[in-house]
Short mmCIF file of C-alpha atoms in Angstrom, two decimals:
data_model
loop_
_atom_site.label_atom_id
_atom_site.label_comp_id
_atom_site.label_asym_id
_atom_site.label_seq_id
_atom_site.Cartn_x
_atom_site.Cartn_y
_atom_site.Cartn_z
CA MET A 3 -103.88 56.99 -108.72
CA ALA A 4 -104.94 59.55 -106.15
CA GLU A 5 -103.79 57.47 -103.25
CA LYS A 6 -100.26 57.05 -104.53
CA THR A 7 -100.04 60.70 -105.46
CA GLU A 8 -100.98 61.69 -101.95
CA ALA A 9 -98.43 59.32 -100.52
CA SER A 10 -95.70 60.68 -102.72
CA ASN A 11 -96.48 64.15 -101.43
CA GLY A 12 -95.90 62.95 -97.90
CA SER A 13 -99.51 62.35 -96.91
CA SER A 14 -100.55 59.13 -95.20
CA VAL A 15 -104.22 60.10 -94.89
CA MET A 16 -106.63 57.99 -96.94
CA THR A 17 -109.35 59.53 -99.09
CA GLY A 18 -112.92 58.23 -99.18
CA ALA A 19 -112.17 56.37 -102.42
CA ALA A 20 -109.12 54.75 -100.83
CA ARG A 21 -111.19 53.63 -97.86
CA LEU A 22 -113.72 52.05 -100.22
CA VAL A 23 -110.92 50.15 -101.99
CA LEU A 24 -109.60 49.02 -98.62
CA LEU A 25 -113.09 47.90 -97.57
CA THR A 26 -113.36 45.80 -100.75
CA LEU A 27 -110.02 44.06 -100.27
CA ALA A 28 -110.54 43.62 -96.52
CA SER A 29 -113.95 42.08 -97.21
CA GLY A 30 -112.29 39.58 -99.53
CA GLN A 31 -109.77 38.70 -96.82
CA PHE A 32 -112.59 38.43 -94.27
CA LEU A 33 -114.50 36.01 -96.49
CA MET A 34 -111.45 33.81 -97.09
CA ALA A 35 -110.60 33.63 -93.37
CA LEU A 36 -114.22 33.06 -92.34
CA ASP A 37 -114.36 29.63 -93.98
CA SER A 38 -111.43 28.40 -91.91
CA SER A 39 -113.29 28.79 -88.60
CA VAL A 40 -117.02 29.21 -89.17
CA MET A 41 -117.90 25.51 -89.55
CA ASN A 42 -115.73 24.01 -86.82
CA VAL A 43 -118.49 24.46 -84.23
CA SER A 44 -120.92 22.61 -86.53
CA ILE A 45 -118.78 19.57 -87.43
CA ALA A 46 -121.15 17.06 -85.83
CA THR A 47 -124.25 18.66 -87.38
CA VAL A 48 -122.74 18.90 -90.86
CA ALA A 49 -121.55 15.29 -90.66
CA LYS A 50 -125.06 14.11 -89.76
CA ASP A 51 -126.73 16.19 -92.49
CA VAL A 52 -124.53 14.91 -95.32
CA GLY A 53 -124.40 11.31 -94.07
CA THR A 54 -120.77 11.08 -93.02
CA SER A 55 -118.62 11.02 -89.87
CA VAL A 56 -116.44 13.51 -88.04
CA THR A 57 -113.51 12.01 -89.94
CA GLY A 58 -115.27 12.76 -93.24
CA ILE A 59 -115.70 16.43 -92.33
CA GLN A 60 -112.09 16.51 -91.14
CA GLY A 61 -111.14 15.33 -94.62
CA ALA A 62 -113.22 18.09 -96.21
CA ILE A 63 -111.58 20.78 -94.07
CA THR A 64 -108.13 19.39 -94.82
CA ALA A 65 -108.87 19.11 -98.54
CA TYR A 66 -110.05 22.74 -98.66
CA THR A 67 -106.82 24.06 -97.17
CA LEU A 68 -104.75 21.62 -99.22
CA VAL A 69 -106.32 22.74 -102.52
CA MET A 70 -105.46 26.32 -101.58
CA ALA A 71 -101.94 25.34 -100.60
CA VAL A 72 -101.11 23.59 -103.88
CA LEU A 73 -102.80 26.18 -106.13
CA MET A 74 -101.87 29.42 -104.36
CA ILE A 75 -98.57 30.08 -106.18
CA PRO A 76 -99.97 29.13 -109.63
CA GLY A 77 -102.97 31.32 -108.76
CA GLY A 78 -100.63 34.26 -108.20
CA LYS A 79 -98.97 33.63 -111.58
CA VAL A 80 -102.36 33.55 -113.29
CA GLY A 81 -103.14 36.91 -111.73
CA ALA A 82 -99.91 38.32 -113.15
CA ILE A 83 -100.92 37.11 -116.61
CA ILE A 84 -104.58 38.15 -116.77
CA GLY A 85 -104.39 41.08 -114.33
CA ARG A 86 -104.74 41.13 -110.54
CA LYS A 87 -108.19 42.73 -110.56
CA ARG A 88 -109.54 40.27 -113.10
CA ALA A 89 -108.09 37.35 -111.15
CA PHE A 90 -109.67 38.73 -107.98
CA MET A 91 -113.10 39.00 -109.63
CA ILE A 92 -112.94 35.61 -111.37
CA GLY A 93 -111.84 34.06 -108.09
CA CYS A 94 -114.86 35.62 -106.36
CA VAL A 95 -117.21 34.13 -108.97
CA VAL A 96 -115.66 30.64 -108.61
CA TYR A 97 -115.79 30.97 -104.83
CA ALA A 98 -119.47 31.94 -104.97
CA LEU A 99 -120.22 28.89 -107.12
CA GLY A 100 -118.47 26.74 -104.54
CA SER A 101 -120.40 28.32 -101.67
CA PHE A 102 -123.72 27.79 -103.47
CA THR A 103 -122.84 24.15 -104.21
CA THR A 104 -121.93 23.61 -100.56
CA ALA A 105 -125.17 25.24 -99.38
CA ILE A 106 -127.25 22.67 -101.29
CA ALA A 107 -124.90 19.67 -100.85
CA PRO A 108 -126.92 16.48 -100.15
CA ASN A 109 -123.87 14.31 -99.46
CA LEU A 110 -120.13 14.35 -98.81
CA PRO A 111 -118.96 14.16 -102.48
CA VAL A 112 -120.97 17.29 -103.40
CA LEU A 113 -119.71 19.00 -100.23
CA LEU A 114 -116.14 18.17 -101.28
CA LEU A 115 -116.78 19.57 -104.77
CA GLY A 116 -118.21 22.84 -103.49
CA TRP A 117 -116.34 23.52 -100.28
CA SER A 118 -113.01 21.79 -100.76
CA PHE A 119 -112.45 22.19 -104.51
CA LEU A 120 -114.36 25.17 -105.98
CA GLU A 121 -113.93 27.40 -102.93
CA GLY A 122 -110.27 26.36 -102.74
CA VAL A 123 -109.70 27.28 -106.40
CA GLY A 124 -111.44 30.62 -105.92
CA ALA A 125 -109.38 31.43 -102.84
CA ALA A 126 -106.16 30.56 -104.72
CA LEU A 127 -106.98 33.34 -107.20
CA ILE A 128 -108.26 35.84 -104.63
CA LEU A 129 -105.64 35.81 -101.88
CA PRO A 130 -102.46 36.51 -103.96
CA ALA A 131 -104.38 39.20 -105.85
CA ILE A 132 -105.29 40.97 -102.59
CA VAL A 133 -101.61 41.34 -101.66
CA ALA A 134 -100.74 42.80 -105.08
CA LEU A 135 -103.81 45.07 -105.19
CA VAL A 136 -102.95 46.60 -101.81
CA ALA A 137 -99.47 47.41 -103.15
CA GLY A 138 -100.96 48.76 -106.38
CA ASN A 139 -103.67 50.94 -104.81
CA PHE A 140 -101.82 52.48 -101.87
CA GLY A 141 -98.69 54.56 -101.62
CA GLU A 142 -95.66 53.54 -99.62
CA ARG A 143 -96.66 55.48 -96.50
CA GLN A 144 -100.23 54.16 -96.57
CA ARG A 145 -99.30 50.59 -97.30
CA PRO A 146 -98.37 49.37 -93.77
CA ALA A 147 -101.71 50.57 -92.41
CA ALA A 148 -103.55 49.02 -95.37
CA TYR A 149 -101.84 45.65 -94.93
CA GLY A 150 -102.52 45.83 -91.21
CA LEU A 151 -106.23 46.50 -91.68
CA VAL A 152 -106.57 43.71 -94.24
CA ALA A 153 -104.84 41.33 -91.80
CA ALA A 154 -107.13 42.57 -89.02
CA ALA A 155 -110.15 41.73 -91.20
CA GLY A 156 -108.88 38.16 -91.44
CA ALA A 157 -108.33 38.06 -87.68
CA ILE A 158 -111.87 39.34 -87.06
CA ALA A 159 -113.26 36.60 -89.33
CA ILE A 160 -111.33 33.90 -87.48
CA GLY A 161 -112.48 35.33 -84.16
CA LEU A 162 -116.16 35.75 -85.05
CA GLY A 163 -116.44 32.66 -87.26
CA PRO A 164 -117.37 30.21 -84.47
CA LEU A 165 -120.08 32.54 -83.16
CA ILE A 166 -121.51 33.15 -86.65
CA GLY A 167 -121.49 29.43 -87.37
CA GLY A 168 -123.07 28.66 -84.01
CA ILE A 169 -125.93 31.15 -84.47
CA ALA A 170 -126.65 29.97 -88.02
CA THR A 171 -126.58 26.28 -87.11
CA THR A 172 -128.69 26.67 -83.96
CA TYR A 173 -131.43 28.96 -85.25
CA PHE A 174 -131.36 28.31 -89.00
CA SER A 175 -128.97 25.89 -90.71
CA TRP A 176 -125.26 25.68 -91.35
CA ARG A 177 -126.20 25.90 -95.04
CA TRP A 178 -127.21 29.53 -94.55
CA VAL A 179 -123.57 30.39 -93.81
CA PHE A 180 -122.58 29.40 -97.33
CA ALA A 181 -125.66 31.05 -98.83
CA GLY A 182 -124.63 34.22 -96.99
CA GLU A 183 -121.17 33.96 -98.53
CA VAL A 184 -122.76 34.09 -101.99
CA VAL A 185 -124.53 37.34 -101.06
CA MET A 186 -121.29 38.74 -99.67
CA VAL A 187 -119.44 37.92 -102.89
CA VAL A 188 -122.06 39.84 -104.88
CA GLY A 189 -121.41 42.88 -102.69
CA ILE A 190 -117.63 42.56 -103.10
CA LEU A 191 -117.96 42.35 -106.88
CA ALA A 192 -120.11 45.49 -106.88
CA LEU A 193 -117.44 47.38 -104.94
CA ALA A 194 -114.49 45.92 -106.89
CA ARG A 195 -115.07 48.24 -109.88
CA ARG A 196 -113.46 51.03 -107.82
CA VAL A 197 -110.28 49.01 -107.32
CA ALA A 198 -107.46 49.97 -109.67
CA ASP A 199 -105.62 47.09 -111.30
CA ALA A 200 -102.01 46.35 -110.38
CA PRO A 201 -100.43 45.47 -113.74
CA PRO A 202 -97.20 43.47 -113.45
CA ASP A 203 -93.95 44.82 -114.87
CA ARG A 204 -93.72 41.80 -117.16
CA ARG A 205 -95.82 38.88 -118.32
CA PRO A 206 -94.63 35.80 -116.45
CA ARG A 207 -94.82 32.22 -117.64
CA ILE A 208 -96.34 29.45 -115.56
CA ASP A 209 -93.95 26.68 -114.64
CA VAL A 210 -96.36 23.81 -115.33
CA VAL A 211 -93.89 21.08 -114.34
CA GLY A 212 -93.16 22.87 -111.06
CA ALA A 213 -96.88 23.34 -110.37
CA VAL A 214 -97.56 19.64 -110.94
CA LEU A 215 -94.61 18.54 -108.82
CA SER A 216 -95.55 20.83 -105.93
CA ALA A 217 -99.19 19.69 -106.06
CA LEU A 218 -98.24 16.00 -106.09
CA GLY A 219 -95.65 16.38 -103.36
CA LEU A 220 -97.72 18.44 -100.95
CA GLY A 221 -100.90 16.52 -101.75
CA GLY A 222 -99.30 13.11 -101.26
CA PHE A 223 -97.71 14.03 -97.95
CA VAL A 224 -100.82 15.62 -96.41
CA TYR A 225 -103.10 12.87 -97.75
CA GLY A 226 -100.87 10.32 -96.04
CA VAL A 227 -101.17 12.17 -92.71
CA LEU A 228 -104.93 12.45 -93.17
CA ARG A 229 -105.40 8.71 -93.78
CA SER A 230 -103.21 7.65 -90.86
CA ASP A 231 -106.16 7.37 -88.47
CA GLU A 232 -107.81 4.80 -90.77
CA TRP A 233 -104.80 2.96 -92.19
CA GLY A 234 -102.31 3.24 -89.32
CA TRP A 235 -99.11 5.25 -89.18
CA PHE A 236 -96.63 2.40 -89.73
CA SER A 237 -98.22 -1.02 -89.25
CA PRO A 238 -101.40 -1.46 -91.31
CA LYS A 239 -104.59 -1.79 -89.31
CA PRO A 240 -106.64 -5.02 -89.62
CA GLY A 241 -108.42 -5.21 -92.96
CA LYS A 242 -106.57 -2.17 -94.32
CA PRO A 243 -104.14 -2.08 -97.26
CA SER A 244 -100.53 -3.07 -96.79
CA TRP A 245 -97.67 -2.07 -99.10
CA PHE A 246 -94.58 -4.24 -98.56
CA GLY A 247 -95.59 -4.85 -94.96
CA PHE A 248 -96.15 -1.20 -94.10
CA SER A 249 -99.18 1.08 -94.02
CA PRO A 250 -99.62 3.12 -97.24
CA VAL A 251 -99.25 6.21 -95.02
CA VAL A 252 -95.49 5.63 -94.76
CA TRP A 253 -95.08 5.37 -98.52
CA LEU A 254 -97.33 8.34 -99.27
CA MET A 255 -95.37 10.58 -96.90
CA LEU A 256 -92.01 9.38 -98.22
CA ALA A 257 -93.17 9.80 -101.82
CA GLY A 258 -94.51 13.26 -101.02
CA LEU A 259 -91.20 14.37 -99.52
CA PHE A 260 -89.27 12.92 -102.46
CA VAL A 261 -91.45 14.76 -105.00
CA ILE A 262 -91.04 18.01 -103.03
CA TRP A 263 -87.26 17.48 -103.25
CA LEU A 264 -87.61 16.97 -107.02
CA PHE A 265 -89.66 20.17 -107.15
CA PHE A 266 -86.87 22.22 -105.58
CA ARG A 267 -84.25 20.59 -107.83
CA TRP A 268 -86.38 21.52 -110.85
CA GLU A 269 -86.75 25.11 -109.63
CA HIS A 270 -82.97 25.44 -109.18
CA ARG A 271 -82.44 24.05 -112.68
CA LEU A 272 -84.80 26.61 -114.23
CA ALA A 273 -83.13 29.43 -112.32
CA ARG A 274 -79.68 28.36 -113.52
CA GLN A 275 -80.94 28.32 -117.12
CA GLY A 276 -82.28 31.84 -116.79
CA LYS A 277 -85.90 30.65 -117.05
CA GLU A 278 -88.71 31.58 -114.69
CA PRO A 279 -89.38 29.04 -111.90
CA LEU A 280 -92.65 28.73 -110.03
CA VAL A 281 -90.83 29.79 -106.86
CA ASP A 282 -87.56 31.68 -107.13
CA PRO A 283 -85.02 29.77 -104.98
CA ASP A 284 -83.29 33.07 -104.17
CA LEU A 285 -86.53 34.30 -102.62
CA LEU A 286 -86.44 31.53 -100.02
CA ARG A 287 -82.82 32.35 -99.14
CA ASN A 288 -84.01 35.69 -97.74
CA ARG A 289 -83.56 35.23 -93.98
CA GLN A 290 -86.37 37.58 -92.96
CA LEU A 291 -88.83 36.15 -95.48
CA SER A 292 -88.06 32.52 -94.64
CA GLY A 293 -88.38 33.35 -90.94
CA GLY A 294 -91.78 34.92 -91.42
CA LEU A 295 -92.99 32.04 -93.59
CA THR A 296 -91.82 29.47 -91.04
CA MET A 297 -93.69 31.24 -88.26
CA PHE A 298 -96.81 31.42 -90.42
CA PHE A 299 -96.58 27.64 -90.88
CA PHE A 300 -96.33 26.92 -87.15
CA GLN A 301 -99.04 29.44 -86.29
CA TYR A 302 -101.60 27.94 -88.63
CA LEU A 303 -100.68 24.35 -87.78
CA ILE A 304 -101.36 24.97 -84.09
CA GLN A 305 -104.28 27.30 -84.75
CA MET A 306 -106.24 24.94 -86.99
CA GLY A 307 -105.40 21.96 -84.79
CA VAL A 308 -106.91 23.79 -81.82
CA PHE A 309 -109.91 24.89 -83.90
CA PHE A 310 -110.51 21.22 -84.72
CA VAL A 311 -109.98 19.73 -81.26
CA VAL A 312 -111.73 22.25 -78.98
CA PRO A 313 -115.10 22.31 -80.81
CA LEU A 314 -115.14 18.51 -80.75
CA PHE A 315 -114.70 18.54 -76.96
CA LEU A 316 -117.46 21.13 -76.54
CA SER A 317 -119.98 19.85 -79.08
CA VAL A 318 -119.42 16.07 -78.99
CA ALA A 319 -117.92 15.24 -75.58
CA LEU A 320 -120.06 17.77 -73.67
CA GLY A 321 -123.01 17.82 -76.06
CA LEU A 322 -123.22 21.61 -76.38
CA SER A 323 -125.16 23.13 -79.24
CA ALA A 324 -123.36 24.90 -82.07
CA LEU A 325 -124.32 28.27 -80.58
CA GLU A 326 -123.13 27.31 -77.09
CA THR A 327 -119.89 26.06 -78.63
CA GLY A 328 -119.43 29.35 -80.50
CA VAL A 329 -120.03 31.33 -77.31
CA ARG A 330 -117.47 29.23 -75.44
CA ILE A 331 -114.87 29.96 -78.15
CA LEU A 332 -115.58 33.71 -77.94
CA PRO A 333 -112.79 34.37 -75.36
CA LEU A 334 -110.28 33.42 -78.05
CA SER A 335 -111.85 35.99 -80.37
CA LEU A 336 -111.59 38.76 -77.79
CA THR A 337 -107.87 38.39 -77.07
CA LEU A 338 -107.13 37.73 -80.75
CA LEU A 339 -108.70 41.03 -81.80
CA ALA A 340 -107.21 42.92 -78.86
CA ALA A 341 -103.68 41.77 -79.73
CA ALA A 342 -103.99 42.03 -83.53
CA VAL A 343 -105.26 45.61 -83.39
CA GLY A 344 -103.80 46.83 -80.11
CA ILE A 345 -100.13 45.85 -80.46
CA PRO A 346 -99.46 47.88 -83.67
CA ARG A 347 -101.43 50.84 -82.29
CA LEU A 348 -99.99 50.93 -78.76
CA LEU A 349 -96.48 49.55 -79.46
CA PRO A 350 -95.62 50.67 -83.01
CA GLU A 351 -91.85 50.28 -82.46
CA VAL A 352 -91.89 47.01 -80.54
CA SER A 353 -89.50 44.24 -81.59
CA PRO A 354 -91.31 41.86 -84.00
CA ARG A 355 -89.11 39.02 -82.78
CA ALA A 356 -90.17 39.58 -79.17
CA VAL A 357 -93.87 39.73 -80.08
CA VAL A 358 -93.67 36.57 -82.22
CA ARG A 359 -91.82 34.69 -79.48
CA ILE A 360 -94.35 35.73 -76.83
CA GLY A 361 -97.22 34.92 -79.18
CA LEU A 362 -95.96 31.42 -79.92
CA LEU A 363 -95.35 30.78 -76.21
CA ALA A 364 -98.89 31.94 -75.44
CA MET A 365 -100.32 29.44 -77.95
CA VAL A 366 -98.21 26.63 -76.47
CA ALA A 367 -99.26 27.65 -72.95
CA GLY A 368 -102.91 27.57 -73.99
CA ALA A 369 -102.60 24.06 -75.45
CA VAL A 370 -100.72 22.77 -72.38
CA THR A 371 -103.18 24.38 -69.94
CA LEU A 372 -106.16 22.81 -71.68
CA MET A 373 -104.39 19.45 -71.90
CA ALA A 374 -103.75 19.50 -68.14
CA ALA A 375 -107.32 20.60 -67.29
CA LEU A 376 -109.24 18.12 -69.44
CA ASP A 377 -110.95 15.31 -67.56
CA THR A 378 -114.14 13.29 -67.91
CA SER A 379 -115.68 15.49 -65.22
CA SER A 380 -114.53 18.76 -66.87
CA GLY A 381 -117.13 21.27 -67.93
CA ALA A 382 -117.01 23.83 -70.70
CA GLU A 383 -115.44 26.40 -68.37
CA VAL A 384 -112.04 24.65 -68.56
CA THR A 385 -111.58 26.02 -72.08
CA THR A 386 -111.84 29.72 -71.12
CA VAL A 387 -108.30 30.46 -69.91
CA PRO A 388 -106.60 28.24 -72.54
CA LEU A 389 -108.56 29.93 -75.34
CA LEU A 390 -107.70 33.38 -73.99
CA LEU A 391 -104.02 32.40 -74.22
CA VAL A 392 -104.33 30.87 -77.71
CA GLY A 393 -106.21 33.94 -78.96
CA LEU A 394 -103.57 36.24 -77.51
CA GLY A 395 -100.86 34.32 -79.30
CA MET A 396 -102.74 34.27 -82.60
CA GLY A 397 -103.35 38.02 -82.43
CA ALA A 398 -99.73 38.76 -81.54
CA LEU A 399 -98.47 36.76 -84.52
CA ALA A 400 -101.08 38.29 -86.85
CA SER A 401 -99.96 41.78 -85.85
CA GLN A 402 -96.39 41.20 -87.05
CA LEU A 403 -95.92 38.39 -89.57
CA GLY A 404 -97.67 39.96 -92.58
CA SER A 405 -95.53 43.08 -92.35
CA VAL A 406 -92.38 40.99 -91.79
CA THR A 407 -92.83 38.95 -94.97
CA VAL A 408 -94.03 41.74 -97.30
CA SER A 409 -91.28 44.16 -96.21
CA ALA A 410 -88.60 41.52 -96.84
CA VAL A 411 -88.73 41.97 -100.64
CA PRO A 412 -89.25 44.81 -103.16
CA ASP A 413 -92.82 45.87 -103.98
CA GLU A 414 -92.78 44.21 -107.39
CA LEU A 415 -92.40 40.82 -105.68
CA SER A 416 -95.33 41.37 -103.30
CA ALA A 417 -97.67 39.09 -105.27
CA ASP A 418 -95.07 36.30 -105.35
CA VAL A 419 -94.65 36.65 -101.60
CA GLY A 420 -98.43 36.62 -101.20
CA GLY A 421 -98.66 33.35 -103.09
CA VAL A 422 -95.89 31.67 -101.12
CA GLN A 423 -97.23 33.04 -97.82
CA ASN A 424 -100.73 31.73 -98.45
CA THR A 425 -99.32 28.39 -99.58
CA VAL A 426 -97.41 28.05 -96.32
CA THR A 427 -100.36 29.08 -94.13
CA ASN A 428 -102.74 26.69 -95.83
CA LEU A 429 -100.17 23.89 -95.75
CA GLY A 430 -99.82 24.46 -92.01
CA ALA A 431 -103.61 24.51 -91.63
CA SER A 432 -104.11 21.27 -93.56
CA ILE A 433 -101.33 19.45 -91.70
CA GLY A 434 -102.58 20.80 -88.35
CA THR A 435 -106.12 19.56 -88.96
CA ALA A 436 -104.97 16.21 -90.37
CA LEU A 437 -102.37 15.63 -87.64
CA ALA A 438 -104.65 16.57 -84.74
CA GLY A 439 -107.48 14.45 -86.12
CA SER A 440 -105.38 11.38 -86.91
CA VAL A 441 -103.57 11.38 -83.56
CA MET A 442 -106.85 11.89 -81.73
CA ILE A 443 -108.57 8.97 -83.48
CA ALA A 444 -105.53 6.70 -83.06
CA VAL A 445 -105.33 7.33 -79.31
CA LEU A 446 -109.12 7.16 -78.97
CA THR A 447 -109.16 3.72 -80.61
CA SER A 448 -106.31 2.33 -78.54
CA SER A 449 -107.68 3.72 -75.27
CA PHE A 450 -111.28 2.61 -75.93
CA LEU A 451 -110.32 -0.97 -76.78
CA SER A 452 -108.04 -1.11 -73.75
CA ASN A 453 -110.80 0.20 -71.47
CA VAL A 454 -113.31 -2.28 -72.90
CA GLU A 455 -110.88 -5.17 -72.46
CA GLN A 456 -110.31 -4.28 -68.78
CA SER A 457 -114.00 -3.80 -67.92
CA PRO A 458 -115.55 -6.75 -66.01
CA ALA A 459 -119.07 -5.54 -66.90
CA ILE A 460 -118.65 -6.21 -70.62
CA PRO A 461 -119.09 -9.86 -71.72
CA ALA A 462 -116.12 -11.62 -73.28
CA GLU A 463 -118.01 -12.13 -76.54
CA ALA A 464 -118.71 -8.38 -76.80
CA LYS A 465 -115.05 -7.63 -76.10
CA SER A 466 -113.99 -9.94 -78.90
CA GLN A 467 -116.49 -8.35 -81.32
CA ALA A 468 -115.32 -4.85 -80.37
CA THR A 469 -111.68 -5.76 -80.96
CA VAL A 470 -112.45 -7.16 -84.41
CA GLN A 471 -114.90 -4.48 -85.55
CA LEU A 472 -113.29 -1.37 -84.08
CA SER A 473 -109.54 -2.07 -84.29
CA ALA A 474 -109.42 -0.20 -87.61
CA GLY A 475 -110.67 2.98 -85.94
CA VAL A 476 -113.19 4.05 -83.29
CA PRO A 477 -115.39 6.95 -84.43
CA PHE A 478 -115.48 10.12 -82.31
CA VAL A 479 -119.12 9.98 -81.14
CA SER A 480 -121.21 11.51 -78.38
CA ASP A 481 -122.72 9.58 -75.48
CA ALA A 482 -126.15 9.88 -77.10
CA GLN A 483 -124.91 8.40 -80.39
CA LEU A 484 -123.17 5.52 -78.61
CA GLN A 485 -126.20 4.87 -76.39
CA ALA A 486 -128.44 4.64 -79.46
CA ALA A 487 -126.07 2.11 -81.05
CA LEU A 488 -125.92 0.07 -77.83
CA ASP A 489 -129.70 0.04 -77.50
CA LYS A 490 -130.00 -1.17 -81.08
CA SER A 491 -127.56 -4.00 -80.38
CA GLY A 492 -129.51 -5.11 -77.30
CA ALA A 493 -126.66 -4.62 -74.82
CA SER A 494 -127.49 -4.85 -71.11
CA SER A 495 -127.68 -1.67 -69.05
CA GLU A 496 -124.54 -2.64 -67.13
CA ALA A 497 -122.56 -3.32 -70.31
CA SER A 498 -123.89 -0.14 -71.92
CA GLN A 499 -122.76 1.99 -68.98
CA ALA A 500 -119.32 0.36 -69.05
CA ALA A 501 -119.02 1.09 -72.78
CA LEU A 502 -120.13 4.71 -72.23
CA ASP A 503 -117.51 5.14 -69.51
CA ALA A 504 -114.83 3.57 -71.71
CA ASN A 505 -115.75 5.90 -74.57
CA ALA A 506 -115.75 9.00 -72.33
CA ASP A 507 -112.28 8.16 -70.98
CA ALA A 508 -110.97 7.39 -74.48
CA ARG A 509 -112.31 10.65 -75.92
CA ILE A 510 -110.43 12.65 -73.31
CA ASP A 511 -107.25 10.64 -73.89
CA GLY A 512 -107.45 11.34 -77.63
CA LEU A 513 -108.05 15.06 -77.14
CA LYS A 514 -105.21 15.40 -74.62
CA VAL A 515 -102.64 13.65 -76.81
CA ALA A 516 -103.68 15.75 -79.82
CA LEU A 517 -103.16 18.92 -77.75
CA ALA A 518 -99.79 17.60 -76.56
CA ILE A 519 -98.67 17.11 -80.18
CA LEU A 520 -99.75 20.69 -81.04
CA ALA A 521 -97.88 22.07 -78.01
CA LEU A 522 -94.76 20.10 -78.95
CA THR A 523 -94.97 21.50 -82.48
CA GLY A 524 -95.11 25.02 -81.06
CA LEU A 525 -91.99 24.43 -79.01
CA VAL A 526 -90.18 23.27 -82.15
CA GLY A 527 -91.23 26.55 -83.78
CA LEU A 528 -89.38 28.52 -81.09
CA PHE A 529 -86.08 27.42 -82.62
CA PHE A 530 -86.88 29.43 -85.77
CA VAL A 531 -87.90 32.72 -84.12
CA GLN A 532 -84.33 34.05 -84.44
CA ARG A 533 -85.00 34.66 -88.15
CA ILE A 534 -87.56 37.36 -87.30
CA PRO A 535 -86.03 40.89 -87.24
CA THR A 536 -85.82 42.88 -84.02
CA THR A 537 -86.92 46.19 -85.54
CA GLN A 538 -90.07 47.21 -87.37
CA PRO A 539 -89.99 47.53 -91.20
CA GLY A 540 -88.91 51.00 -92.25
CA SER A 541 -86.97 51.63 -89.05
CA ALA A 542 -83.87 53.76 -89.47
CA HIS A 543 -81.76 51.19 -87.65
CA ARG A 544 -81.63 47.63 -88.91
CA PRO A 545 -79.81 44.99 -86.85
CA ASP A 546 -76.95 43.05 -88.31
CA ASP A 547 -78.49 39.74 -87.27
#
């Protein structure tokens, strides 16, 4: 290939053909990242259109990232068998089918089929292939810049997603976002013919048992977290299933962890027998790689938790339109892009460990600042500074972690690393969304019922009915939605106002506790930053630690 030949001659300048290849792969990364943020500003609208609740859309978002998490490593193996380019193109076709299905979805089951399943399967083929195709199409000296630009494309998508979703939902329909993705896939497929394949050195086998165990383990654990708001974390909620006196959530999480343990035991067994495991245990013993993967997990857990909580505050609690919500999230986009692009350009030799630590602290500071500022009288302006901090942290982490993980192993293992990396990021995203949502609903329910019980304006009979009917979970609804329900029930104006006040207070309580959990998670992540190297990949001096 011309690009590799140039690199071997000492040139790091890309030709026009190389730029076109980079545009194709970066567009694929942009498309994959776009789906993780574009619909968060439209959660309430999507829920209404497909006849479900905020919790239902939360489940769809979680399922999408979970499907990617459990299929990402097998997807990388499939690419090694059929060819990275072919896997990339097939994944694009499957993804386009999922986007089209989502665009016409009349109800939640069809939305789950298109968005959560088909798009998730397509992404599981596309993302590992992108990592391998970058390595296969660019020489060693060009590769860091290529990986950086592909990562920047993902950061741009995350940053612009809320604004794109807000404009589409306000002036057209959220469905046009997914229709636009189909058009974008057609363009990517047209450009992909210029991408050279990255044939593997050998034909791997797929560890079917390992794939099934990892899917069951991860799926069971995350599904348990997701259902906690409806079933209860430990004690089962009234009218909900009980397994041996406990909520099914406990058993699902325990079973998930046990199956994950079995998965790793199986992988070690295959490695000892000289067979090919789904994930090489030796790969995870690499200190630099495991450090980068751990930071990816914490980044995406906090990131997707924030992307779930903040739009709910803006669109449901404050009643902003999807476009207004997208505009309010724009500060995050600005600092994200500035850090993701600016840090490598202005500080090429900066310590990755220092940048990652500062980035994680910035995300924690953003969550804590917003948690402290939220109040029933708060306006949309309280989100500006916290989102600037969260965006800064996201951009700082994005500028370093991809290079840290890829440079930790030889080039021939880049696709394997890509699969594991994308598994970890999507696992973090699914747990972040599920955890933030379940904690928020649990606190919302407890606070609302407590506020109703203490209100003298609400009749005793209404209090009793609320306790019975809502103890299993209070939906996250706007004042307008609650007022409509109260009018339908014939509640007095005094009782209606008391219920509205109780709901407003409970919403804020739920949002604040969810942010507190995300901030606490970020602080836990600080204990793992020491695994990140202190020098940039390729530096002449490598530290002993």
